[in-house]
Amino acid sequence: MSHNEHEIQKPPLRLGVLISGSGTNLQALIDAIENQQLPGVEIALVVSNNPDAHGLQRALKHKIPAIYLPWRKEIVGYREPGQHTSRARFIVASADLSAPGGCSAIEMPESEARLTALLQLFQADLIVLAGWMRIFSAAFLEHFPQRIINIHPALLPDAGIGSTYTTSNGTQIPVFRGLHAVKQALDAGVKVTGSCVHYVTPEVDAGPGICREEVAIEEGDTEETLHERLKLVEHRLIVEAVRKLR
Ligand code: GRF
């Protein structure tokens, strides 16, 4: 079989894209797919924890299933005897052929259980966090090993861990994780920052890298101007990362 025939026969890679906001990275994926730059890739669904996320409208415009999933860590209304606060958790059973009996069960909060069910229903192979502003439990992540990737607007080391990053000119800069990574870079006075796509692990913004690009900080940059330039880079990076994982 030739390389091309093999490519044609490979089933499509179905993306589950999770967003919380404007969805420009989602748009970059939609455009790349429509312009044949990501052959064999399709978007199975888009999920947002925010009903007003503009990304939901972007998805609908391109006839992609778009779902608003209200996000709560716990459910209310269930109490164990003698308990005053609700501490309900959901059990999600999953087919796991490697487990004895072919089935395993993991525990996760209700919203994650609902999200898992949606991703399975729409047969998403790869989950792309494209501006998703919620942190997942280890139980949810274990359910999708090596199948969740995130775009982060700062530079992370190859292995994801560690507190310093060495830029291409050999300068060591701090690693900026979590919220406001763009502002953190500006406040630290570094000359170079960047964006990267990495695997998601239980430690926030500390998973192994897939691809990244440096961006110079310019005189007079504000959080907004710098983030806009970073996003232009991200729109290329997210497409490159998905292509690598196809
Ligand atoms: C991006 O800058 C990404 O790095 C961060 O959230 C932002 C999402 O932007 N995680 P958009 O919603 O794709 O426009």
GROMACS .gro file of C-alpha atoms and ligand atoms in nm:
model
  260
    1MET     CA    1   0.000   0.000   0.000
    2SER     CA    2   0.139   0.343  -0.086
    3HIS     CA    3   0.174   0.616   0.174
    4ASN     CA    4  -0.115   0.809   0.013
    5GLU     CA    5  -0.351   0.511   0.015
    6HIS     CA    6  -0.272   0.459   0.382
    7GLU     CA    7  -0.351   0.826   0.452
    8ILE     CA    8  -0.684   0.803   0.269
    9GLN     CA    9  -0.790   0.493   0.462
   10LYS     CA   10  -0.706   0.634   0.802
   11PRO     CA   11  -1.032   0.731   0.979
   12PRO     CA   12  -1.074   1.105   1.035
   13LEU     CA   13  -0.939   1.258   1.355
   14ARG     CA   14  -1.242   1.405   1.530
   15LEU     CA   15  -1.179   1.709   1.748
   16GLY     CA   16  -1.376   1.812   2.053
   17VAL     CA   17  -1.296   2.182   2.093
   18LEU     CA   18  -1.360   2.338   2.434
   19ILE     CA   19  -1.389   2.715   2.459
   20SER     CA   20  -1.489   2.984   2.707
   21GLY     CA   21  -1.458   3.299   2.498
   22SER     CA   22  -1.407   3.455   2.159
   23GLY     CA   23  -1.286   3.139   1.987
   24THR     CA   24  -1.032   3.282   1.744
   25ASN     CA   25  -0.824   2.966   1.781
   26LEU     CA   26  -1.134   2.760   1.707
   27GLN     CA   27  -1.181   2.977   1.398
   28ALA     CA   28  -0.821   2.903   1.293
   29LEU     CA   29  -0.901   2.530   1.307
   30ILE     CA   30  -1.229   2.575   1.116
   31ASP     CA   31  -1.050   2.778   0.847
   32ALA     CA   32  -0.764   2.529   0.817
   33ILE     CA   33  -1.008   2.241   0.775
   34GLU     CA   34  -1.217   2.429   0.518
   35ASN     CA   35  -0.904   2.532   0.326
   36GLN     CA   36  -0.782   2.169   0.311
   37GLN     CA   37  -0.482   2.247   0.533
   38LEU     CA   38  -0.582   1.973   0.780
   39PRO     CA   39  -0.678   1.673   0.566
   40GLY     CA   40  -0.841   1.393   0.764
   41VAL     CA   41  -0.942   1.621   1.051
   42GLU     CA   42  -1.296   1.726   1.144
   43ILE     CA   43  -1.453   1.909   1.436
   44ALA     CA   44  -1.701   1.677   1.606
   45LEU     CA   45  -1.835   1.934   1.850
   46VAL     CA   46  -1.763   2.258   2.031
   47VAL     CA   47  -1.846   2.290   2.401
   48SER     CA   48  -1.846   2.607   2.608
   49ASN     CA   49  -1.898   2.661   2.980
   50ASN     CA   50  -2.001   3.017   2.893
   51PRO     CA   51  -2.333   3.063   2.709
   52ASP     CA   52  -2.216   3.398   2.567
   53ALA     CA   53  -1.889   3.268   2.423
   54HIS     CA   54  -1.867   3.404   2.069
   55GLY     CA   55  -1.698   3.080   1.968
   56LEU     CA   56  -2.037   2.905   1.993
   57GLN     CA   57  -2.168   3.134   1.718
   58ARG     CA   58  -1.859   3.067   1.509
   59ALA     CA   59  -1.927   2.694   1.533
   60LEU     CA   60  -2.296   2.725   1.447
   61LYS     CA   61  -2.213   2.941   1.145
   62HIS     CA   62  -2.010   2.649   1.012
   63LYS     CA   63  -2.277   2.392   1.102
   64ILE     CA   64  -2.067   2.239   1.380
   65PRO     CA   65  -2.259   2.112   1.685
   66ALA     CA   66  -2.220   2.381   1.954
   67ILE     CA   67  -2.314   2.302   2.313
   68TYR     CA   68  -2.334   2.520   2.621
   69LEU     CA   69  -2.248   2.311   2.926
   70PRO     CA   70  -2.311   2.489   3.259
   71TRP     CA   71  -2.008   2.420   3.475
   72ARG     CA   72  -2.042   2.326   3.840
   73LYS     CA   73  -1.787   2.138   4.044
   74GLU     CA   74  -2.044   1.959   4.254
   75ILE     CA   75  -2.412   1.891   4.224
   76VAL     CA   76  -2.658   2.019   4.479
   77GLY     CA   77  -2.952   1.824   4.610
   78TYR     CA   78  -2.774   1.506   4.715
   79ARG     CA   79  -2.655   1.454   5.069
   80GLU     CA   80  -2.523   1.155   5.245
   81PRO     CA   81  -2.694   1.084   5.579
   82GLY     CA   82  -2.558   1.313   5.849
   83GLN     CA   83  -2.384   1.541   5.599
   84HIS     CA   84  -2.460   1.910   5.588
   85THR     CA   85  -2.293   2.001   5.264
   86SER     CA   86  -2.347   1.822   4.939
   87ARG     CA   87  -2.054   1.614   4.829
   88ALA     CA   88  -2.198   1.432   4.536
   89ARG     CA   89  -1.981   1.281   4.273
   90PHE     CA   90  -2.065   1.087   3.963
   91ILE     CA   91  -1.926   0.757   3.857
   92VAL     CA   92  -1.853   0.722   3.489
   93ALA     CA   93  -1.809   0.370   3.366
   94SER     CA   94  -1.597   0.332   3.061
   95ALA     CA   95  -1.507   0.052   2.830
   96ASP     CA   96  -1.149  -0.037   2.907
   97LEU     CA   97  -1.035  -0.350   2.733
   98SER     CA   98  -0.707  -0.359   2.923
   99ALA     CA   99  -0.885  -0.377   3.261
  100PRO     CA  100  -0.986  -0.714   3.406
  101GLY     CA  101  -1.346  -0.769   3.303
  102GLY     CA  102  -1.312  -0.510   3.027
  103CYS     CA  103  -1.454  -0.222   3.227
  104SER     CA  104  -1.324   0.040   3.469
  105ALA     CA  105  -1.494   0.308   3.669
  106ILE     CA  106  -1.359   0.648   3.765
  107GLU     CA  107  -1.502   0.919   3.982
  108MET     CA  108  -1.543   1.275   3.865
  109PRO     CA  109  -1.758   1.584   3.932
  110GLU     CA  110  -2.093   1.610   3.759
  111SER     CA  111  -1.998   1.864   3.493
  112GLU     CA  112  -1.697   1.656   3.391
  113ALA     CA  113  -1.914   1.344   3.377
  114ARG     CA  114  -2.154   1.527   3.146
  115LEU     CA  115  -1.867   1.650   2.931
  116THR     CA  116  -1.722   1.299   2.911
  117ALA     CA  117  -2.057   1.167   2.794
  118LEU     CA  118  -2.080   1.439   2.527
  119LEU     CA  119  -1.728   1.376   2.400
  120GLN     CA  120  -1.800   1.005   2.378
  121LEU     CA  121  -2.138   1.058   2.212
  122PHE     CA  122  -1.979   1.275   1.943
  123GLN     CA  123  -1.683   1.038   1.918
  124ALA     CA  124  -1.416   1.299   1.979
  125ASP     CA  125  -1.064   1.155   1.948
  126LEU     CA  126  -0.865   1.463   2.046
  127ILE     CA  127  -0.979   1.732   2.289
  128VAL     CA  128  -0.850   2.080   2.216
  129LEU     CA  129  -0.868   2.340   2.493
  130ALA     CA  130  -0.888   2.661   2.292
  131GLY     CA  131  -0.931   2.928   2.556
  132TRP     CA  132  -1.107   2.691   2.799
  133MET     CA  133  -1.102   2.853   3.144
  134ARG     CA  134  -1.178   2.560   3.372
  135ILE     CA  135  -0.937   2.319   3.543
  136PHE     CA  136  -1.001   1.947   3.510
  137SER     CA  137  -0.978   1.685   3.783
  138ALA     CA  138  -0.716   1.411   3.758
  139ALA     CA  139  -1.003   1.163   3.714
  140PHE     CA  140  -1.126   1.340   3.401
  141LEU     CA  141  -0.773   1.364   3.259
  142GLU     CA  142  -0.712   0.993   3.323
  143HIS     CA  143  -1.014   0.922   3.111
  144PHE     CA  144  -0.844   1.079   2.806
  145PRO     CA  145  -0.474   0.993   2.837
  146GLN     CA  146  -0.255   1.191   2.590
  147ARG     CA  147  -0.572   1.311   2.422
  148ILE     CA  148  -0.616   1.662   2.567
  149ILE     CA  149  -0.411   1.955   2.443
  150ASN     CA  150  -0.409   2.322   2.545
  151ILE     CA  151  -0.290   2.651   2.402
  152HIS     CA  152  -0.105   2.864   2.654
  153PRO     CA  153   0.003   3.225   2.590
  154ALA     CA  154   0.353   3.187   2.738
  155LEU     CA  155   0.658   2.967   2.687
  156LEU     CA  156   0.673   2.633   2.868
  157PRO     CA  157   0.980   2.404   2.875
  158ASP     CA  158   0.978   2.087   2.660
  159ALA     CA  159   0.882   1.857   2.944
  160GLY     CA  160   0.637   2.115   3.077
  161ILE     CA  161   0.784   2.118   3.426
  162GLY     CA  162   1.041   2.354   3.583
  163SER     CA  163   1.036   2.722   3.666
  164THR     CA  164   1.265   2.860   3.394
  165TYR     CA  165   1.262   2.859   3.015
  166THR     CA  166   1.568   2.918   2.800
  167THR     CA  167   1.487   3.131   2.495
  168SER     CA  168   1.650   3.078   2.155
  169ASN     CA  169   1.919   3.339   2.235
  170GLY     CA  170   2.011   3.158   2.557
  171THR     CA  171   1.836   3.393   2.801
  172GLN     CA  172   1.664   3.231   3.095
  173ILE     CA  173   1.317   3.366   3.171
  174PRO     CA  174   1.063   3.260   3.433
  175VAL     CA  175   0.782   3.026   3.327
  176PHE     CA  176   0.445   3.201   3.341
  177ARG     CA  177   0.159   2.966   3.421
  178GLY     CA  178  -0.209   2.999   3.499
  179LEU     CA  179  -0.423   3.306   3.447
  180HIS     CA  180  -0.286   3.635   3.310
  181ALA     CA  181   0.031   3.478   3.167
  182VAL     CA  182   0.058   3.767   2.918
  183LYS     CA  183   0.047   4.025   3.197
  184GLN     CA  184   0.289   3.819   3.405
  185ALA     CA  185   0.543   3.837   3.120
  186LEU     CA  186   0.499   4.215   3.086
  187ASP     CA  187   0.524   4.268   3.461
  188ALA     CA  188   0.841   4.058   3.477
  189GLY     CA  189   1.003   4.285   3.216
  190VAL     CA  190   1.122   4.001   2.992
  191LYS     CA  191   1.208   4.079   2.630
  192VAL     CA  192   1.064   3.762   2.481
  193THR     CA  193   0.755   3.559   2.551
  194GLY     CA  194   0.553   3.330   2.325
  195SER     CA  195   0.280   3.072   2.302
  196CYS     CA  196   0.278   2.699   2.305
  197VAL     CA  197   0.055   2.397   2.260
  198HIS     CA  198   0.107   2.126   2.520
  199TYR     CA  199  -0.052   1.811   2.658
  200VAL     CA  200  -0.274   1.868   2.959
  201THR     CA  201  -0.170   1.703   3.286
  202PRO     CA  202  -0.311   1.751   3.638
  203GLU     CA  203  -0.058   2.028   3.717
  204VAL     CA  204  -0.184   2.344   3.545
  205ASP     CA  205   0.020   2.446   3.236
  206ALA     CA  206   0.291   2.191   3.304
  207GLY     CA  207   0.239   1.917   3.044
  208PRO     CA  208   0.486   1.812   2.772
  209GLY     CA  209   0.510   2.054   2.480
  210ILE     CA  210   0.397   1.982   2.123
  211CYS     CA  211   0.496   2.306   1.953
  212ARG     CA  212   0.576   2.663   2.047
  213GLU     CA  213   0.694   2.994   1.906
  214GLU     CA  214   0.867   3.290   2.063
  215VAL     CA  215   0.727   3.644   2.029
  216ALA     CA  216   0.931   3.958   2.102
  217ILE     CA  217   0.785   4.205   2.349
  218GLU     CA  218   0.788   4.553   2.197
  219GLU     CA  219   0.837   4.890   2.362
  220GLY     CA  220   0.497   5.020   2.472
  221ASP     CA  221   0.325   4.682   2.450
  222THR     CA  222   0.013   4.650   2.664
  223GLU     CA  223  -0.147   4.324   2.769
  224GLU     CA  224  -0.394   4.371   2.482
  225THR     CA  225  -0.142   4.448   2.205
  226LEU     CA  226   0.089   4.168   2.312
  227HIS     CA  227  -0.195   3.916   2.345
  228GLU     CA  228  -0.318   4.006   1.995
  229ARG     CA  229   0.028   3.928   1.849
  230LEU     CA  230   0.046   3.607   2.052
  231LYS     CA  231  -0.291   3.500   1.919
  232LEU     CA  232  -0.174   3.541   1.560
  233VAL     CA  233   0.103   3.295   1.641
  234GLU     CA  234  -0.138   3.064   1.824
  235HIS     CA  235  -0.360   3.040   1.517
  236ARG     CA  236  -0.069   2.878   1.333
  237LEU     CA  237   0.047   2.670   1.630
  238ILE     CA  238  -0.287   2.507   1.700
  239VAL     CA  239  -0.317   2.395   1.339
  240GLU     CA  240   0.042   2.267   1.344
  241ALA     CA  241  -0.020   2.074   1.669
  242VAL     CA  242  -0.333   1.904   1.537
  243ARG     CA  243  -0.152   1.817   1.213
  244LYS     CA  244   0.128   1.656   1.416
  245LEU     CA  245  -0.121   1.448   1.613
  246ARG     CA  246  -0.323   1.340   1.308
  247GRF     C1  247  -0.558   3.224   2.389
  247GRF     O1  248  -0.470   3.330   2.397
  247GRF     C2  249  -0.502   3.101   2.459
  247GRF     O2  250  -0.364   3.102   2.466
  247GRF     C3  251  -0.558   3.115   2.597
  247GRF     O3  252  -0.687   3.170   2.579
  247GRF     C4  253  -0.689   3.249   2.460
  247GRF     C5  254  -0.808   3.208   2.381
  247GRF     O4  255  -0.835   3.295   2.275
  247GRF     N1  256  -0.558   2.987   2.664
  247GRF     P1  257  -0.951   3.265   2.171
  247GRF     O5  258  -1.080   3.244   2.250
  247GRF     O6  259  -0.913   3.144   2.092
  247GRF     O7  260  -0.959   3.388   2.087
   0.00000   0.00000   0.00000
